[in-house]
PDB file of C-alpha atoms in Angstrom:
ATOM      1  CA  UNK A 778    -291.886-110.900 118.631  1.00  0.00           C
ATOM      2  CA  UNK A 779    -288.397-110.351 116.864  1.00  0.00           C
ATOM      3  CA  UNK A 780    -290.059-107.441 115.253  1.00  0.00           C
ATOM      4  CA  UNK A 781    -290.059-105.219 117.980  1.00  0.00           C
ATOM      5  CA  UNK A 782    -287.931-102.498 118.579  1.00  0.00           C
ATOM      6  CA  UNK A 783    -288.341-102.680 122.318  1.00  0.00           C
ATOM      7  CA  UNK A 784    -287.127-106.066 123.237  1.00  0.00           C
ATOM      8  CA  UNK A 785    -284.034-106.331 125.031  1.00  0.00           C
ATOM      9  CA  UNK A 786    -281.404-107.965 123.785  1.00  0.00           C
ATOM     10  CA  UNK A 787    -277.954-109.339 125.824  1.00  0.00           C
ATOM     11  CA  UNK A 788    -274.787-107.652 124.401  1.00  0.00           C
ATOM     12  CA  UNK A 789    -272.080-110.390 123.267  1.00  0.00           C
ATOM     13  CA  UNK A 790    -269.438-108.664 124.453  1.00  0.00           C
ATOM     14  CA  UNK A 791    -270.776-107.436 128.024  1.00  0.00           C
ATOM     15  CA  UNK A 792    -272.900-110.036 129.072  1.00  0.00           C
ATOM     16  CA  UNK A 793    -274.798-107.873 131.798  1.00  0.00           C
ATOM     17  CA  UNK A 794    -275.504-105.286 128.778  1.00  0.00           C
ATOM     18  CA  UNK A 795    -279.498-105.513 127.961  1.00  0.00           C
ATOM     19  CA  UNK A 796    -280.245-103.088 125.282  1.00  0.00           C
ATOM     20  CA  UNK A 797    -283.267-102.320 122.965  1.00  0.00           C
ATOM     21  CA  UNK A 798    -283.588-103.750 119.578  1.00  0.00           C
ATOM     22  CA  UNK A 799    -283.825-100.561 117.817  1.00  0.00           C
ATOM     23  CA  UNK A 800    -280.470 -98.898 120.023  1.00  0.00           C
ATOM     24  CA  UNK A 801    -278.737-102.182 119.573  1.00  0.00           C
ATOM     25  CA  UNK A 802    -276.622-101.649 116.180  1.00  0.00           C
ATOM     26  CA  UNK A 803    -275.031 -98.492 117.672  1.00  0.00           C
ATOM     27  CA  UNK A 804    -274.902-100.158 121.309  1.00  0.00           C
ATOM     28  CA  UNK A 805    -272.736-103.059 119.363  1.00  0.00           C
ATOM     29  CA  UNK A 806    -270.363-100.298 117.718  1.00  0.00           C
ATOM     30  CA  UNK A 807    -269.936 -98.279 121.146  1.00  0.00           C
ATOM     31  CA  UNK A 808    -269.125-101.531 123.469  1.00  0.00           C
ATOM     32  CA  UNK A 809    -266.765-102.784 120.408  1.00  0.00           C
ATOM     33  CA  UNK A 810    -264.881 -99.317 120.776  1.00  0.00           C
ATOM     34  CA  UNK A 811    -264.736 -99.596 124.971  1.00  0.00           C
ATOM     35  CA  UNK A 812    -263.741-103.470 125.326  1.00  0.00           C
ATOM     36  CA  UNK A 813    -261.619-103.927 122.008  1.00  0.00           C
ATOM     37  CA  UNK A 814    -259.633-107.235 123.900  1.00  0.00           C
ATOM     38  CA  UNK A 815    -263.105-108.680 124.024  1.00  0.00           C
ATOM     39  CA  UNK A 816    -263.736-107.533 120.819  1.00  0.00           C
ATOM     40  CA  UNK A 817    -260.688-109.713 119.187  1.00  0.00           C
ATOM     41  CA  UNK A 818    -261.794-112.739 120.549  1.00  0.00           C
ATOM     42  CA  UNK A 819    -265.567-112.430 118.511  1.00  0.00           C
ATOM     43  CA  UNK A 820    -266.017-113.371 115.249  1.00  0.00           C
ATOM     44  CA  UNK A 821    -269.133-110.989 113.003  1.00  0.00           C
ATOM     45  CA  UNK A 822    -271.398-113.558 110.991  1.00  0.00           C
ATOM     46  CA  UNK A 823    -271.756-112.616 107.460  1.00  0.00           C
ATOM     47  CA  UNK A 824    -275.600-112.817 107.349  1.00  0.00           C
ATOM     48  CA  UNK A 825    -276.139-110.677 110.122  1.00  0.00           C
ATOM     49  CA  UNK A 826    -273.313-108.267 111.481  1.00  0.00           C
ATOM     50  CA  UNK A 827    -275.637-107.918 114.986  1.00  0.00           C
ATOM     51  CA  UNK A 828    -274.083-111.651 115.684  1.00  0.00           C
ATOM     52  CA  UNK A 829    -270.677-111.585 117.113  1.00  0.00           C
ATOM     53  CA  UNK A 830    -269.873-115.207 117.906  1.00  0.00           C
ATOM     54  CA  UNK A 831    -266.476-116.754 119.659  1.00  0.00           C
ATOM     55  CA  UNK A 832    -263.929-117.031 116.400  1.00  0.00           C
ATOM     56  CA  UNK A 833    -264.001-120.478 117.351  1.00  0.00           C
ATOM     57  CA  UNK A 834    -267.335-120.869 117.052  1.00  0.00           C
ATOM     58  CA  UNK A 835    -268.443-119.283 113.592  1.00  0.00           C
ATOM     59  CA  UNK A 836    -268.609-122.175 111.275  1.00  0.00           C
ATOM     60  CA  UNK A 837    -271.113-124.107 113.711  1.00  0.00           C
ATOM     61  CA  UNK A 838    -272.815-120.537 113.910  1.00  0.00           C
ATOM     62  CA  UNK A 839    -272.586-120.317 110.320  1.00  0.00           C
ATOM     63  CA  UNK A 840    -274.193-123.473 109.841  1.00  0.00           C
ATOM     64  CA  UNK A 841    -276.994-122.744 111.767  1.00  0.00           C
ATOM     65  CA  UNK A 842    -277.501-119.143 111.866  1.00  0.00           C
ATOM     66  CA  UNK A 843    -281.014-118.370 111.078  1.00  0.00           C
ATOM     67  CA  UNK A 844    -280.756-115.017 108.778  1.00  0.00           C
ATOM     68  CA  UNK A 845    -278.799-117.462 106.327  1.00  0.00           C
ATOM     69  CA  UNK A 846    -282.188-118.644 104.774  1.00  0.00           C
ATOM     70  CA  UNK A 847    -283.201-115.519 104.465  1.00  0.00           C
ATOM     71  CA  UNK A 848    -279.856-114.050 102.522  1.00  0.00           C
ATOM     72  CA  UNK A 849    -280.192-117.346  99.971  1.00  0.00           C
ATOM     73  CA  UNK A 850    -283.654-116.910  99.367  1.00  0.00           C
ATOM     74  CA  UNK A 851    -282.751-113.295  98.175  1.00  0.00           C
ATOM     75  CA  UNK A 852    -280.113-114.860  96.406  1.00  0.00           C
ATOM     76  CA  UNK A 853    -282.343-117.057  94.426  1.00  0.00           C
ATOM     77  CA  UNK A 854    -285.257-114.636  94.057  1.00  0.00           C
ATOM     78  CA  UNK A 855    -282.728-111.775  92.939  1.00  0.00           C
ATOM     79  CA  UNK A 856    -281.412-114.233  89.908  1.00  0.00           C
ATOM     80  CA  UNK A 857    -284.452-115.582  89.391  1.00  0.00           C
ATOM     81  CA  UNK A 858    -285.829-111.951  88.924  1.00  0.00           C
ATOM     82  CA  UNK A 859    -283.120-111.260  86.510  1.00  0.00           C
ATOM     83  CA  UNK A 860    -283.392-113.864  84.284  1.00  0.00           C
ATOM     84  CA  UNK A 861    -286.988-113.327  83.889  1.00  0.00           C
ATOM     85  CA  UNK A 862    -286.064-109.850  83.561  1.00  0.00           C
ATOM     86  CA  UNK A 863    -284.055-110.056  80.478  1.00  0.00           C
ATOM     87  CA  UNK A 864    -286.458-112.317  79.005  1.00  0.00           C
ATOM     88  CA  UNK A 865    -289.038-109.528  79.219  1.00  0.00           C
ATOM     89  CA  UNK A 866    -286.142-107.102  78.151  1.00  0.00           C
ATOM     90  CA  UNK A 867    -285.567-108.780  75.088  1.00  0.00           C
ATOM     91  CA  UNK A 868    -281.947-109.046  76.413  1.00  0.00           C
ATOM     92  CA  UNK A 869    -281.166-112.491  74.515  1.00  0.00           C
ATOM     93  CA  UNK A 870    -281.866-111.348  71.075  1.00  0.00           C
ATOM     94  CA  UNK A 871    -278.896-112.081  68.897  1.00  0.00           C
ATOM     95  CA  UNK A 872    -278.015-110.119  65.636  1.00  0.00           C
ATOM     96  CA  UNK A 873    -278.227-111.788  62.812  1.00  0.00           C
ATOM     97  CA  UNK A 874    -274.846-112.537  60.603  1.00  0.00           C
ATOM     98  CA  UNK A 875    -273.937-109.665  58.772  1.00  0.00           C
ATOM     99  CA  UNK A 876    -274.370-110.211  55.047  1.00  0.00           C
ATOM    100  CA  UNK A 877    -271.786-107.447  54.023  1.00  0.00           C
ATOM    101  CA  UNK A 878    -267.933-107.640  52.811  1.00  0.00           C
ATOM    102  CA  UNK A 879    -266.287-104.687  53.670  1.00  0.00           C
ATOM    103  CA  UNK A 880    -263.167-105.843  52.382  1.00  0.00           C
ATOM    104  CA  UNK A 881    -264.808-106.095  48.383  1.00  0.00           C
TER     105      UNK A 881
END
């Protein structure tokens, strides 16, 4: 299950590095600090900062990573929200032209 905090998970920078799920953000932060010359060499995804990838290697992982699906489908259910949020906010009302002359 990739829901629970307990399964291990191999760090990318120390390969014989198992840590929990749910210690794994700070583990990532920690080993980043201790090997920084392995550290160079990885790449962070942009959909999920817990994958560090070879630099060479992040446009396949890119590609293919699997959080991606879930950042666009916020995407489109964030601007889908909105639009149907100022149609219930009565956002595209206009004013109609003005009728006065303050110049006469």
């Amino acid at each position: 299950d990739m829901l629970d905090p307990e399964r291990l998970i191999q760090c990318p920078l120390v390969k014989h590095h198992w840590i929990r799920a749910r210690r794994f953000p700070y583990h990532l932060v920690k080993c980043k600090e201790s090997n920084p010359e392995i550290a160079k060499k990885l790449a962070t995804c942009p959909f999920n900062a817990r994958h560090l990838v070879p630099q060479a290697d992040l446009s396949k992982h890119i590609m293919n990573c699997n959080d991606k699906a879930f950042v666009e489908q916020d995407v489109v259910s964030r601007s889908s929200e909105s639009s149907q949020e100022q149609l219930n906010n009565g956002s595209t009302w206009q004013a109609p032209p003005s009728v006065e002359d303050w110049e006469t």
